[in-house]
Tab-separated table of C-alpha atoms in Angstrom:
chain	number	residue	atom	x	y	z
P	1	MET	CA	6.518	8.541	19.040
P	2	SER	CA	7.491	12.197	19.055
P	3	ALA	CA	6.607	14.589	16.265
P	4	THR	CA	10.182	14.517	15.006
P	5	GLU	CA	10.025	10.735	14.629
P	6	ARG	CA	6.910	10.752	12.508
P	7	PRO	CA	7.334	10.003	8.794
P	8	TYR	CA	6.198	12.500	6.177
P	9	SER	CA	2.386	12.454	6.218
P	10	GLU	CA	1.164	15.482	4.227
P	11	LEU	CA	0.583	13.166	1.255
P	12	GLU	CA	-0.158	9.456	1.179
P	13	TYR	CA	2.562	7.242	-0.244
P	14	THR	CA	2.348	5.698	-3.696
P	15	SER	CA	0.445	2.427	-4.213
P	16	GLY	CA	3.221	0.178	-5.474
P	17	TYR	CA	3.516	-3.595	-5.520
P	18	TYR	CA	6.903	-5.253	-4.929
P	19	HIS	CA	7.155	-8.962	-5.630
P	20	GLU	CA	10.531	-9.183	-3.871
P	21	LEU	CA	8.714	-8.934	-0.525
P	22	GLY	CA	6.687	-12.092	-1.174
P	23	PRO	CA	7.244	-15.314	0.785
P	24	ALA	CA	7.645	-17.344	-2.416
P	25	HIS	CA	10.350	-15.071	-3.813
P	26	LEU	CA	12.229	-14.938	-0.519
P	27	ALA	CA	12.134	-18.726	-0.212
P	28	PHE	CA	13.655	-18.895	-3.696
P	29	CYS	CA	16.322	-16.361	-2.696
P	30	ALA	CA	17.273	-18.637	0.207
P	31	LEU	CA	17.660	-21.516	-2.255
P	32	VAL	CA	19.796	-19.345	-4.553
P	33	ALA	CA	21.989	-18.495	-1.564
P	34	GLY	CA	22.394	-22.195	-0.796
P	35	ILE	CA	20.651	-21.992	2.585
P	36	ASP	CA	19.036	-25.168	3.883
P	37	ARG	CA	15.715	-23.548	4.712
P	38	PRO	CA	12.635	-25.439	3.510
P	39	ALA	CA	9.878	-22.846	3.161
P	40	PRO	CA	7.025	-23.264	5.669
P	41	ALA	CA	3.780	-24.433	4.071
P	42	ARG	CA	1.884	-21.673	5.913
P	43	PRO	CA	4.368	-18.894	6.702
P	44	VAL	CA	3.636	-16.328	9.380
P	45	TYR	CA	4.472	-13.080	7.611
P	46	LEU	CA	4.988	-9.506	8.826
P	47	GLU	CA	5.462	-6.338	6.781
P	48	LEU	CA	6.732	-3.388	8.806
P	49	GLY	CA	5.821	-0.050	7.225
P	50	MET	CA	3.368	-1.603	4.763
P	51	GLY	CA	2.380	1.710	3.129
P	52	GLN	CA	-0.873	1.341	1.232
P	53	GLY	CA	-0.790	-2.419	1.808
P	54	VAL	CA	-0.840	-3.398	-1.882
P	55	SER	CA	1.995	-5.934	-1.623
P	56	LEU	CA	0.638	-7.319	1.639
P	57	ALA	CA	-2.883	-7.810	0.276
P	58	ALA	CA	-1.682	-9.404	-2.971
P	59	HIS	CA	0.605	-11.841	-1.148
P	60	ALA	CA	-2.120	-12.738	1.347
P	61	ALA	CA	-4.561	-13.379	-1.490
P	62	ALA	CA	-2.158	-15.564	-3.467
P	63	SER	CA	-0.494	-17.484	-0.627
P	64	ASP	CA	-1.352	-19.590	2.360
P	65	GLY	CA	-0.387	-18.413	5.818
P	66	GLU	CA	-0.921	-15.691	8.420
P	67	PHE	CA	-0.247	-12.115	7.303
P	68	TRP	CA	0.395	-9.060	9.466
P	69	GLY	CA	1.064	-5.433	8.521
P	70	VAL	CA	2.109	-2.408	10.581
P	71	ASP	CA	2.091	1.271	9.602
P	72	LEU	CA	1.935	4.548	11.499
P	73	ASN	CA	-0.070	6.469	8.878
P	74	PRO	CA	-3.849	6.143	9.546
P	75	ALA	CA	-4.696	6.737	5.872
P	76	HIS	CA	-2.353	3.925	4.824
P	77	VAL	CA	-3.960	1.525	7.287
P	78	ALA	CA	-7.447	2.511	6.120
P	79	ASN	CA	-6.507	1.906	2.477
P	80	ALA	CA	-4.877	-1.416	3.365
P	81	ARG	CA	-8.028	-2.406	5.228
P	82	ALA	CA	-10.119	-1.645	2.139
P	83	LEU	CA	-7.834	-3.904	0.104
P	84	ALA	CA	-7.980	-6.576	2.806
P	85	GLU	CA	-11.757	-6.640	2.593
P	86	SER	CA	-11.386	-7.855	-0.999
P	87	VAL	CA	-9.214	-10.753	0.180
P	88	SER	CA	-11.358	-13.351	1.877
P	89	THR	CA	-8.540	-14.087	4.338
P	90	PRO	CA	-8.381	-11.689	7.288
P	91	LEU	CA	-5.209	-9.631	7.559
P	92	THR	CA	-3.987	-8.412	10.923
P	93	LEU	CA	-3.405	-4.688	10.370
P	94	VAL	CA	-1.851	-2.590	13.122
P	95	GLU	CA	-1.780	1.201	13.185
P	96	GLY	CA	1.022	2.410	15.413
P	97	ALA	CA	4.703	2.921	16.055
P	98	PHE	CA	7.281	0.152	15.832
P	99	ALA	CA	8.192	0.690	19.496
P	100	ASP	CA	4.609	-0.027	20.548
P	101	PHE	CA	4.487	-3.091	18.324
P	102	ALA	CA	7.777	-4.389	19.733
P	103	ALA	CA	6.385	-4.041	23.275
P	104	ARG	CA	3.382	-6.304	22.631
P	105	ASP	CA	3.347	-9.669	24.387
P	106	ASP	CA	0.816	-11.342	22.084
P	107	LEU	CA	2.901	-11.590	18.891
P	108	PRO	CA	3.661	-14.866	17.126
P	109	LEU	CA	7.071	-15.798	15.768
P	110	PHE	CA	7.295	-14.658	12.160
P	111	ASP	CA	8.878	-16.781	9.434
P	112	VAL	CA	9.308	-13.738	7.186
P	113	ILE	CA	9.661	-10.063	8.131
P	114	ALA	CA	9.798	-7.539	5.280
P	115	LEU	CA	10.597	-3.812	5.211
P	116	HIS	CA	10.628	-1.885	1.942
P	117	GLY	CA	12.453	1.449	2.172
P	118	VAL	CA	11.472	1.962	5.805
P	119	TRP	CA	15.021	1.763	7.179
P	120	SER	CA	15.964	4.941	5.296
P	121	TRP	CA	13.087	7.067	6.564
P	122	VAL	CA	12.704	6.450	10.296
P	123	SER	CA	14.514	7.704	13.363
P	124	ASP	CA	17.363	6.007	15.197
P	125	ALA	CA	14.878	5.055	17.920
P	126	SER	CA	12.579	3.415	15.376
P	127	ARG	CA	15.483	1.503	13.851
P	128	ARG	CA	16.354	0.214	17.322
P	129	SER	CA	12.743	-0.965	17.667
P	130	ILE	CA	12.998	-2.723	14.293
P	131	VAL	CA	16.129	-4.556	15.427
P	132	GLU	CA	14.330	-5.556	18.626
P	133	ILE	CA	11.435	-6.989	16.630
P	134	LEU	CA	13.838	-8.908	14.394
P	135	ARG	CA	15.811	-10.223	17.366
P	136	TYR	CA	12.869	-11.490	19.400
P	137	ARG	CA	10.031	-12.119	16.921
P	138	LEU	CA	11.785	-13.762	13.931
P	139	ALA	CA	11.399	-17.522	14.014
P	140	PRO	CA	14.403	-19.876	13.899
P	141	GLY	CA	15.313	-20.277	10.241
P	142	GLY	CA	13.466	-17.042	9.430
P	143	VAL	CA	14.407	-14.556	6.715
P	144	VAL	CA	14.265	-10.770	6.558
P	145	TYR	CA	13.822	-8.585	3.485
P	146	LEU	CA	15.331	-5.150	4.084
P	147	SER	CA	15.555	-2.622	1.260
P	148	TYR	CA	16.990	0.869	1.638
P	149	ASN	CA	18.667	3.751	-0.151
P	150	CYS	CA	22.390	3.468	0.424
P	151	GLN	CA	25.843	4.927	0.008
P	152	PRO	CA	27.851	5.600	-2.055
P	153	GLY	CA	25.232	6.083	-4.779
P	154	TRP	CA	23.270	8.677	-2.793
P	155	ALA	CA	26.320	10.721	-1.795
P	156	SER	CA	25.538	13.490	-4.306
P	157	ARG	CA	21.817	13.594	-3.454
P	158	GLY	CA	21.992	14.705	0.172
P	159	PRO	CA	22.485	18.364	-0.805
P	160	ILE	CA	19.404	18.166	-3.053
P	161	ARG	CA	17.344	16.882	-0.147
P	162	HIS	CA	18.720	19.651	2.054
P	163	LEU	CA	17.672	22.308	-0.465
P	164	MET	CA	14.211	20.790	-0.823
P	165	LYS	CA	13.761	20.697	2.954
P	166	LEU	CA	14.718	24.370	3.116
P	167	GLY	CA	12.284	25.222	0.324
P	168	HIS	CA	9.514	23.141	1.890
P	169	GLY	CA	10.010	24.828	5.246
P	170	ALA	CA	9.816	28.266	3.647
P	171	SER	CA	6.617	27.443	1.726
P	172	ALA	CA	3.359	28.952	2.887
P	173	PRO	CA	0.841	26.496	4.375
P	174	GLY	CA	-1.578	25.190	1.813
P	175	ASP	CA	-2.059	22.394	-0.672
P	176	PRO	CA	0.480	19.616	0.140
P	177	GLU	CA	1.237	18.888	-3.512
P	178	ALA	CA	1.880	22.585	-4.138
P	179	ARG	CA	4.249	22.688	-1.143
P	180	VAL	CA	6.224	19.756	-2.522
P	181	GLN	CA	6.399	21.368	-5.964
P	182	SER	CA	7.509	24.618	-4.321
P	183	ALA	CA	10.313	22.757	-2.540
P	184	LEU	CA	11.475	21.255	-5.836
P	185	ALA	CA	11.240	24.617	-7.597
P	186	PHE	CA	13.405	26.184	-4.876
P	187	ALA	CA	16.135	23.566	-5.429
P	188	GLU	CA	15.884	24.046	-9.201
P	189	GLU	CA	16.215	27.815	-8.807
P	190	VAL	CA	19.401	27.401	-6.792
P	191	ALA	CA	20.772	24.962	-9.393
P	192	ALA	CA	19.942	27.386	-12.210
P	193	ALA	CA	21.991	30.152	-10.581
P	194	ASP	CA	25.203	28.700	-12.076
P	195	GLY	CA	26.864	28.011	-8.747
P	196	ARG	CA	29.901	25.803	-8.378
P	197	PHE	CA	28.281	22.891	-6.504
P	198	PHE	CA	26.071	21.763	-9.389
P	199	ALA	CA	28.768	22.598	-11.947
P	200	GLU	CA	31.266	20.391	-10.103
P	201	ASN	CA	28.750	17.667	-9.183
P	202	ARG	CA	27.143	16.703	-12.466
P	203	PRO	CA	25.381	13.601	-11.029
P	204	ALA	CA	23.582	15.870	-8.550
P	205	ALA	CA	22.487	18.228	-11.328
P	206	SER	CA	21.301	15.332	-13.478
P	207	HIS	CA	19.379	13.758	-10.610
P	208	LEU	CA	17.681	17.038	-9.716
P	209	ALA	CA	16.548	17.408	-13.318
P	210	SER	CA	15.063	13.896	-13.236
P	211	LEU	CA	12.886	14.677	-10.193
P	212	ARG	CA	10.543	16.798	-12.293
P	213	LYS	CA	9.263	13.520	-13.808
P	214	THR	CA	8.254	12.040	-10.434
P	215	THR	CA	5.057	12.460	-8.431
P	216	PRO	CA	4.615	14.749	-5.409
P	217	GLN	CA	3.765	11.662	-3.343
P	218	TYR	CA	7.126	10.103	-4.139
P	219	LEU	CA	9.058	13.339	-3.634
P	220	GLY	CA	7.430	14.044	-0.294
P	221	HIS	CA	8.158	10.652	1.214
P	222	GLU	CA	11.576	10.251	-0.393
P	223	TYR	CA	13.031	13.684	0.409
P	224	LEU	CA	10.940	15.503	3.020
P	225	ASN	CA	10.790	13.109	5.943
P	226	ALA	CA	11.971	14.465	9.279
P	227	ASP	CA	14.434	11.560	9.286
P	228	TRP	CA	16.609	10.719	6.285
P	229	HIS	CA	19.162	7.989	6.845
P	230	ILE	CA	21.334	6.835	3.936
P	231	PRO	CA	23.598	4.124	5.374
P	232	TRP	CA	26.535	2.093	4.181
P	233	PHE	CA	25.938	-1.639	3.822
P	234	SER	CA	28.473	-2.366	6.561
P	235	ASP	CA	26.429	-0.264	9.007
P	236	VAL	CA	23.245	-2.170	8.132
P	237	ALA	CA	25.025	-5.527	8.429
P	238	GLU	CA	26.270	-4.493	11.885
P	239	ALA	CA	22.726	-3.596	12.973
P	240	MET	CA	21.384	-6.897	11.634
P	241	ALA	CA	24.100	-8.798	13.500
P	242	GLU	CA	22.563	-7.450	16.723
P	243	ALA	CA	19.483	-9.501	15.773
P	244	ASP	CA	21.621	-12.575	14.976
P	245	LEU	CA	21.139	-12.091	11.235
P	246	THR	CA	23.708	-12.427	8.457
P	247	PHE	CA	23.554	-11.312	4.834
P	248	ALA	CA	22.337	-14.052	2.487
P	249	VAL	CA	21.802	-12.614	-0.992
P	250	SER	CA	20.351	-9.684	-2.897
P	251	ALA	CA	16.647	-10.131	-3.681
P	252	ARG	CA	17.493	-8.461	-7.012
P	253	LEU	CA	18.953	-11.637	-8.430
P	254	LEU	CA	20.754	-10.081	-11.395
P	255	ASP	CA	23.071	-8.384	-8.892
P	256	ARG	CA	24.805	-11.790	-8.758
P	257	VAL	CA	25.822	-11.683	-12.438
P	258	ASN	CA	29.348	-10.323	-12.081
P	259	ALA	CA	29.994	-10.132	-15.814
P	260	LEU	CA	26.996	-7.799	-16.093
P	261	GLN	CA	27.711	-5.673	-13.035
P	262	LEU	CA	31.482	-5.552	-12.457
P	263	PRO	CA	34.615	-4.666	-14.473
P	264	PRO	CA	37.177	-7.483	-14.846
P	265	ALA	CA	39.473	-5.929	-12.233
P	266	GLY	CA	36.519	-5.732	-9.880
P	267	VAL	CA	35.693	-9.408	-10.386
P	268	ALA	CA	39.289	-10.312	-9.538
P	269	LEU	CA	39.156	-8.121	-6.424
P	270	MET	CA	35.875	-9.702	-5.309
P	271	ASP	CA	37.249	-13.198	-5.876
P	272	ARG	CA	40.121	-12.478	-3.491
P	273	GLU	CA	37.895	-11.158	-0.695
P	274	LYS	CA	36.181	-13.849	1.407
P	275	ASP	CA	34.516	-11.707	4.100
P	276	PRO	CA	30.887	-11.222	2.942
P	277	VAL	CA	30.528	-7.736	4.433
P	278	LEU	CA	33.712	-6.512	2.748
P	279	ARG	CA	32.692	-8.175	-0.515
P	280	GLU	CA	29.343	-6.398	-0.573
P	281	SER	CA	30.947	-3.107	0.461
P	282	ILE	CA	33.440	-3.368	-2.408
P	283	ARG	CA	30.609	-4.234	-4.803
P	284	ASP	CA	28.711	-1.092	-3.775
P	285	PHE	CA	31.673	1.085	-4.762
P	286	LEU	CA	32.203	-0.782	-8.027
P	287	VAL	CA	28.598	-0.240	-9.158
P	288	ASN	CA	27.955	3.053	-7.294
P	289	GLN	CA	25.082	1.350	-5.476
P	290	GLN	CA	22.045	3.533	-4.760
P	291	PHE	CA	19.528	0.985	-3.478
P	292	ARG	CA	19.940	-2.398	-1.842
P	293	PRO	CA	17.193	-5.047	-1.563
P	294	ASP	CA	18.941	-7.334	0.936
P	295	VAL	CA	17.911	-10.706	2.304
P	296	PHE	CA	19.224	-11.485	5.779
P	297	ALA	CA	18.741	-14.823	7.512
P	298	ARG	CA	19.159	-16.589	10.791
P	299	PRO	CA	22.191	-18.929	10.806
P	300	ALA	CA	21.258	-22.109	8.939
P	301	PRO	CA	23.075	-25.115	7.448
P	302	ARG	CA	24.434	-24.752	3.919
P	303	LEU	CA	23.192	-26.983	1.141
P	304	SER	CA	25.678	-29.252	-0.564
P	305	ASP	CA	26.002	-28.809	-4.331
P	306	ALA	CA	24.079	-32.048	-4.850
P	307	ASP	CA	21.266	-31.030	-2.498
P	308	ARG	CA	21.017	-27.570	-4.064
P	309	THR	CA	20.746	-29.098	-7.534
P	310	ALA	CA	18.056	-31.490	-6.292
P	311	ARG	CA	16.080	-28.591	-4.833
P	312	PHE	CA	16.253	-26.742	-8.156
P	313	GLU	CA	15.062	-29.871	-9.955
P	314	SER	CA	12.007	-30.116	-7.701
P	315	GLN	CA	11.246	-26.374	-7.770
P	316	ALA	CA	8.479	-25.421	-10.219
P	317	PHE	CA	8.673	-22.369	-12.474
P	318	VAL	CA	6.161	-20.477	-14.613
P	319	LEU	CA	6.456	-17.698	-17.183
P	320	VAL	CA	4.650	-14.440	-16.409
P	321	CYS	CA	4.904	-12.963	-19.915
P	322	GLY	CA	4.639	-14.135	-23.507
P	323	LEU	CA	7.629	-15.486	-25.432
P	324	ASP	CA	7.783	-12.412	-27.655
P	325	GLU	CA	8.158	-10.210	-24.571
P	326	ILE	CA	11.381	-11.894	-23.442
P	327	ASP	CA	14.421	-9.822	-24.349
P	328	PHE	CA	17.535	-11.995	-24.205
P	329	GLN	CA	19.608	-8.943	-23.418
P	330	LEU	CA	20.410	-7.581	-19.965
P	331	THR	CA	21.451	-4.126	-18.859
P	332	GLY	CA	23.656	-3.625	-15.802
P	333	ALA	CA	26.378	-1.420	-14.391
P	334	GLN	CA	28.759	-2.592	-17.146
P	335	GLY	CA	26.308	-1.895	-19.950
P	336	GLU	CA	24.497	-4.507	-21.998
P	337	MET	CA	25.059	-8.245	-22.154
P	338	VAL	CA	23.484	-10.564	-24.728
P	339	LEU	CA	22.412	-13.894	-23.272
P	340	PRO	CA	23.329	-17.026	-25.228
P	341	GLU	CA	20.142	-17.946	-27.063
P	342	ALA	CA	21.385	-21.527	-27.455
P	343	THR	CA	20.834	-21.818	-23.711
P	344	TYR	CA	17.985	-19.428	-22.987
P	345	ARG	CA	15.617	-19.909	-25.919
P	346	PRO	CA	15.162	-23.702	-25.449
P	347	ILE	CA	14.469	-23.076	-21.755
P	348	ALA	CA	11.918	-20.378	-22.595
P	349	LEU	CA	10.280	-22.659	-25.191
P	350	ALA	CA	10.079	-25.464	-22.630
P	351	LEU	CA	8.390	-23.160	-20.135
P	352	ALA	CA	5.907	-21.924	-22.763
P	353	ALA	CA	4.967	-25.453	-23.904
P	354	ASP	CA	1.595	-26.979	-23.040
P	355	GLY	CA	-0.091	-23.628	-22.587
P	356	PHE	CA	2.508	-22.134	-20.207
P	357	VAL	CA	1.669	-24.609	-17.445
P	358	ALA	CA	4.200	-24.553	-14.571
P	359	LYS	CA	7.061	-27.036	-14.857
P	360	THR	CA	9.667	-28.285	-12.443
P	361	GLY	CA	13.333	-27.668	-13.008
P	362	ALA	CA	13.718	-31.383	-13.793
P	363	GLU	CA	11.006	-31.169	-16.474
P	364	VAL	CA	12.715	-28.146	-18.023
P	365	MET	CA	16.082	-29.943	-17.957
P	366	ALA	CA	14.560	-32.910	-19.806
P	367	ALA	CA	12.997	-30.773	-22.561
P	368	PRO	CA	14.221	-30.809	-26.181
P	369	GLY	CA	17.177	-28.512	-26.646
P	370	VAL	CA	17.746	-28.317	-22.883
P	371	SER	CA	18.679	-31.908	-22.026
P	372	SER	CA	22.049	-31.542	-23.745
P	373	LEU	CA	22.993	-28.493	-21.645
P	374	ARG	CA	24.989	-28.643	-18.430
P	375	ARG	CA	22.749	-28.593	-15.368
P	376	THR	CA	24.743	-25.795	-13.789
P	377	ASP	CA	24.121	-23.645	-16.882
P	378	VAL	CA	20.391	-24.419	-16.795
P	379	ILE	CA	20.184	-23.535	-13.093
P	380	ALA	CA	22.035	-20.260	-13.708
P	381	ALA	CA	19.643	-19.467	-16.562
P	382	LEU	CA	16.584	-20.210	-14.412
P	383	ILE	CA	17.875	-17.849	-11.720
P	384	ASN	CA	18.524	-15.138	-14.305
P	385	LEU	CA	15.075	-15.537	-15.869
P	386	VAL	CA	13.536	-15.001	-12.431
P	387	GLY	CA	15.835	-12.006	-11.961
P	388	MET	CA	14.721	-10.618	-15.316
P	389	GLY	CA	11.109	-10.678	-14.135
P	390	VAL	CA	9.879	-12.894	-16.988
P	391	MET	CA	9.516	-15.995	-14.814
P	392	ARG	CA	8.558	-16.740	-11.220
P	393	PRO	CA	8.983	-19.687	-8.883
P	394	ALA	CA	5.663	-21.546	-8.839
P	395	GLN	CA	3.813	-23.244	-6.017
P	396	ALA	CA	1.007	-25.742	-5.634
P	397	VAL	CA	-2.171	-23.650	-5.456
P	398	PRO	CA	-3.162	-23.405	-1.771
P	399	PRO	CA	-6.773	-24.163	-0.809
P	400	GLY	CA	-8.911	-21.071	-1.201
P	401	ALA	CA	-6.199	-19.016	-2.911
P	402	GLU	CA	-7.900	-19.073	-6.303
P	403	THR	CA	-11.102	-17.625	-4.820
P	404	ARG	CA	-9.164	-14.978	-2.888
P	405	CYS	CA	-7.223	-13.974	-6.009
P	406	GLN	CA	-10.417	-13.679	-8.045
P	407	ALA	CA	-11.869	-11.306	-5.442
P	408	TYR	CA	-8.671	-9.254	-5.271
P	409	ASN	CA	-8.365	-9.111	-9.056
P	410	ARG	CA	-11.954	-7.958	-9.443
P	411	LEU	CA	-11.077	-4.984	-7.252
P	412	VAL	CA	-8.032	-4.284	-9.448
P	413	LEU	CA	-10.177	-4.460	-12.593
P	414	ASP	CA	-12.796	-2.158	-11.077
P	415	ARG	CA	-10.064	0.358	-10.251
P	416	ALA	CA	-8.943	0.207	-13.884
P	417	LEU	CA	-12.148	2.182	-14.524
P	418	THR	CA	-12.324	4.411	-11.469
P	419	GLY	CA	-8.775	4.670	-10.098
P	420	PRO	CA	-6.548	4.691	-8.212
P	421	HIS	CA	-5.049	2.193	-10.646
P	422	LEU	CA	-3.145	-0.879	-9.491
P	423	MET	CA	-0.674	-2.496	-11.871
P	424	HIS	CA	-0.611	-6.134	-10.731
P	425	LEU	CA	-3.064	-9.036	-10.649
P	426	ALA	CA	-2.721	-11.750	-8.015
P	427	SER	CA	-1.760	-15.281	-9.102
P	428	PRO	CA	-2.127	-18.265	-6.747
P	429	VAL	CA	0.464	-20.071	-8.893
P	430	THR	CA	3.221	-17.518	-8.228
P	431	GLY	CA	2.062	-16.614	-4.735
P	432	GLY	CA	2.060	-12.922	-5.617
P	433	GLY	CA	1.342	-10.253	-8.187
P	434	VAL	CA	1.840	-10.332	-11.957
P	435	LEU	CA	2.482	-7.070	-13.789
P	436	THR	CA	-0.588	-6.281	-15.901
P	437	PRO	CA	-0.790	-2.943	-17.749
P	438	ARG	CA	-4.090	-1.120	-17.501
P	439	SER	CA	-4.872	-1.823	-21.168
P	440	ALA	CA	-4.644	-5.565	-20.509
P	441	GLN	CA	-6.811	-5.072	-17.422
P	442	LEU	CA	-9.513	-3.449	-19.560
P	443	PHE	CA	-9.329	-6.309	-22.077
P	444	LEU	CA	-9.546	-8.852	-19.269
P	445	ARG	CA	-12.507	-7.075	-17.702
P	446	ALA	CA	-14.382	-7.241	-20.986
P	447	TRP	CA	-13.415	-10.909	-21.455
P	448	ILE	CA	-14.603	-11.872	-17.961
P	449	ASP	CA	-17.872	-10.031	-18.608
P	450	GLY	CA	-18.497	-12.236	-21.661
P	451	ASP	CA	-16.922	-10.406	-24.619
P	452	HIS	CA	-14.823	-13.158	-26.211
P	453	ALA	CA	-14.565	-11.847	-29.788
P	454	PRO	CA	-11.868	-9.251	-30.639
P	455	GLU	CA	-14.415	-6.823	-32.030
P	456	ALA	CA	-16.595	-7.040	-28.908
P	457	ILE	CA	-13.595	-6.503	-26.611
P	458	ALA	CA	-12.502	-3.510	-28.709
P	459	ARG	CA	-15.966	-1.936	-28.442
P	460	SER	CA	-16.007	-2.451	-24.682
P	461	VAL	CA	-12.606	-0.790	-24.219
P	462	TRP	CA	-13.517	2.009	-26.639
P	463	ALA	CA	-16.578	2.759	-24.497
P	464	VAL	CA	-14.222	3.289	-21.556
P	465	PHE	CA	-11.899	5.459	-23.652
P	466	ARG	CA	-14.757	7.705	-24.728
P	467	THR	CA	-15.580	8.318	-21.069
P	468	THR	CA	-12.002	9.013	-20.002
P	469	GLY	CA	-10.829	10.848	-23.115
P	470	GLU	CA	-8.135	8.236	-23.811
P	471	ARG	CA	-7.110	7.128	-27.276
P	472	ALA	CA	-5.202	4.186	-28.703
P	473	VAL	CA	-1.643	4.723	-29.901
P	474	ARG	CA	-0.146	3.025	-32.970
P	475	LYS	CA	3.533	3.404	-33.887
P	476	GLY	CA	3.816	6.415	-31.611
P	477	GLU	CA	0.815	8.187	-33.150
P	478	THR	CA	-2.297	8.926	-31.094
P	479	LEU	CA	-5.351	7.853	-33.072
P	480	THR	CA	-8.312	10.224	-33.183
P	481	SER	CA	-11.147	8.650	-35.158
P	482	GLU	CA	-13.446	5.998	-33.732
P	483	ASP	CA	-12.780	3.642	-36.657
P	484	ASP	CA	-9.005	3.867	-36.217
P	485	ASN	CA	-9.293	3.316	-32.473
P	486	LEU	CA	-11.564	0.306	-32.920
P	487	ALA	CA	-9.189	-1.183	-35.495
P	488	ALA	CA	-6.141	-0.728	-33.239
P	489	LEU	CA	-7.979	-2.030	-30.164
P	490	GLY	CA	-9.192	-5.007	-32.198
P	491	ASP	CA	-5.600	-5.903	-33.126
P	492	MET	CA	-4.592	-5.615	-29.476
P	493	ALA	CA	-7.562	-7.732	-28.437
P	494	ARG	CA	-6.567	-10.512	-30.859
P	495	ARG	CA	-3.107	-10.602	-29.321
P	496	PHE	CA	-4.687	-10.627	-25.867
P	497	LEU	CA	-6.829	-13.643	-26.799
P	498	ASP	CA	-3.993	-15.513	-28.492
P	499	GLN	CA	-1.245	-14.928	-25.928
P	500	THR	CA	-2.447	-13.356	-22.686
P	501	VAL	CA	-5.517	-15.489	-21.979
P	502	PRO	CA	-3.559	-18.810	-22.179
P	503	LEU	CA	-0.884	-17.296	-19.934
P	504	PHE	CA	-3.491	-16.105	-17.422
P	505	ARG	CA	-5.042	-19.581	-17.421
P	506	ALA	CA	-1.667	-21.109	-16.537
P	507	LEU	CA	-1.311	-18.513	-13.755
P	508	ALA	CA	-4.854	-19.288	-12.490
P	509	ILE	CA	-5.784	-15.627	-12.930
P	510	VAL	CA	-8.740	-16.774	-15.068
């Protein structure tokens, strides 16, 4: 790979986890799309451009199968390897270019290939290598997760990137973070000069102002790569067709809720258009799409309505948050939409019953308050609850997954003290990560270490706070005294014991 093809490497990328990349979620997306694709019991999984490897390690810990990751950045591979050492299952980690990986003759066929953001930040040659890998190394019936920044939502941001690249190039060599901040400051200085571009392109001005809240790591990789490719969906679909792949569904399941995302005239327009590429292209204009998390698939039979319903009935589901954390209100391109509580609350209550234990769709449909509802409405609600992030498809716990998750989660809890912090714990029930704020991680660490009373947990967390200089916050006010902090942490600990511990038991996190 030439120097011009290399991704931005002055700063390491952020350590994010993305559940949409997981085999369990992608299998569910295939079901939502009506594709007759039974998920393999032990999928062979590949993540191209794995970054720090957080998603890869969490999915390998929580699932059964064979997991591979590829990245060009040596620091990323080293960090992923450190995570992999916490997961008792070996990961196959490859440091190198996609072209070199595509040329190997020892690769298996992969059931799932995932790329998060990579398509936007690599050269044309690298994208051709990606298509080659998809064409020749994706198994029959395989699925691909491909997320990328897209048009038309990024149309006003290209000039901002251009200014930042100019400012970055003019910066003196030195601290990478300072160079990124200098690039941003240069763009801000141009914007502050009252020129016509930012006056006539208010979305660009607003977006530039928002960048001050982001990290240098994000800014560097998002805006300062040598390659910066913001495609239209139709261009991506054409490239995927070269690998015999067709669009299946958005992995962001709430994109499917037309009443939430589209104006009435847009819904009517979409209903008239049958070509899937044109439909998605129209949708992107209607919502001013900025980012697409697409699922593409090899051609496969379609499920009949009866078979699809039967698959939903046999699919298990589990909540990943407490009942009081579920907001029966959605926000989309058309504003806010209140969900009918007569449908959603009985379903949520059914899922929370018996200590949050996972339940099949059929068991949910038979629950009090749900059995009188139409099955199609219940299925739609289950899909939306997954899309809202309050529920996940559940799986039978694979052999060894509980032990692997415990090892991975111990690393996460240790990092809650030392950093860099990770925001998800691995669950063998969901096959992936569960969002867990650092405060809950500190409570869990104390609980695992034997502090089971609220007061003892509060003292343990307060000992950490005294070391780090942190303080509890109550009703927006930062508490200063030890007594006030212990009282607030004690209240939080009681809630943790009452609600979070039972949930974590159902998720096999504890």
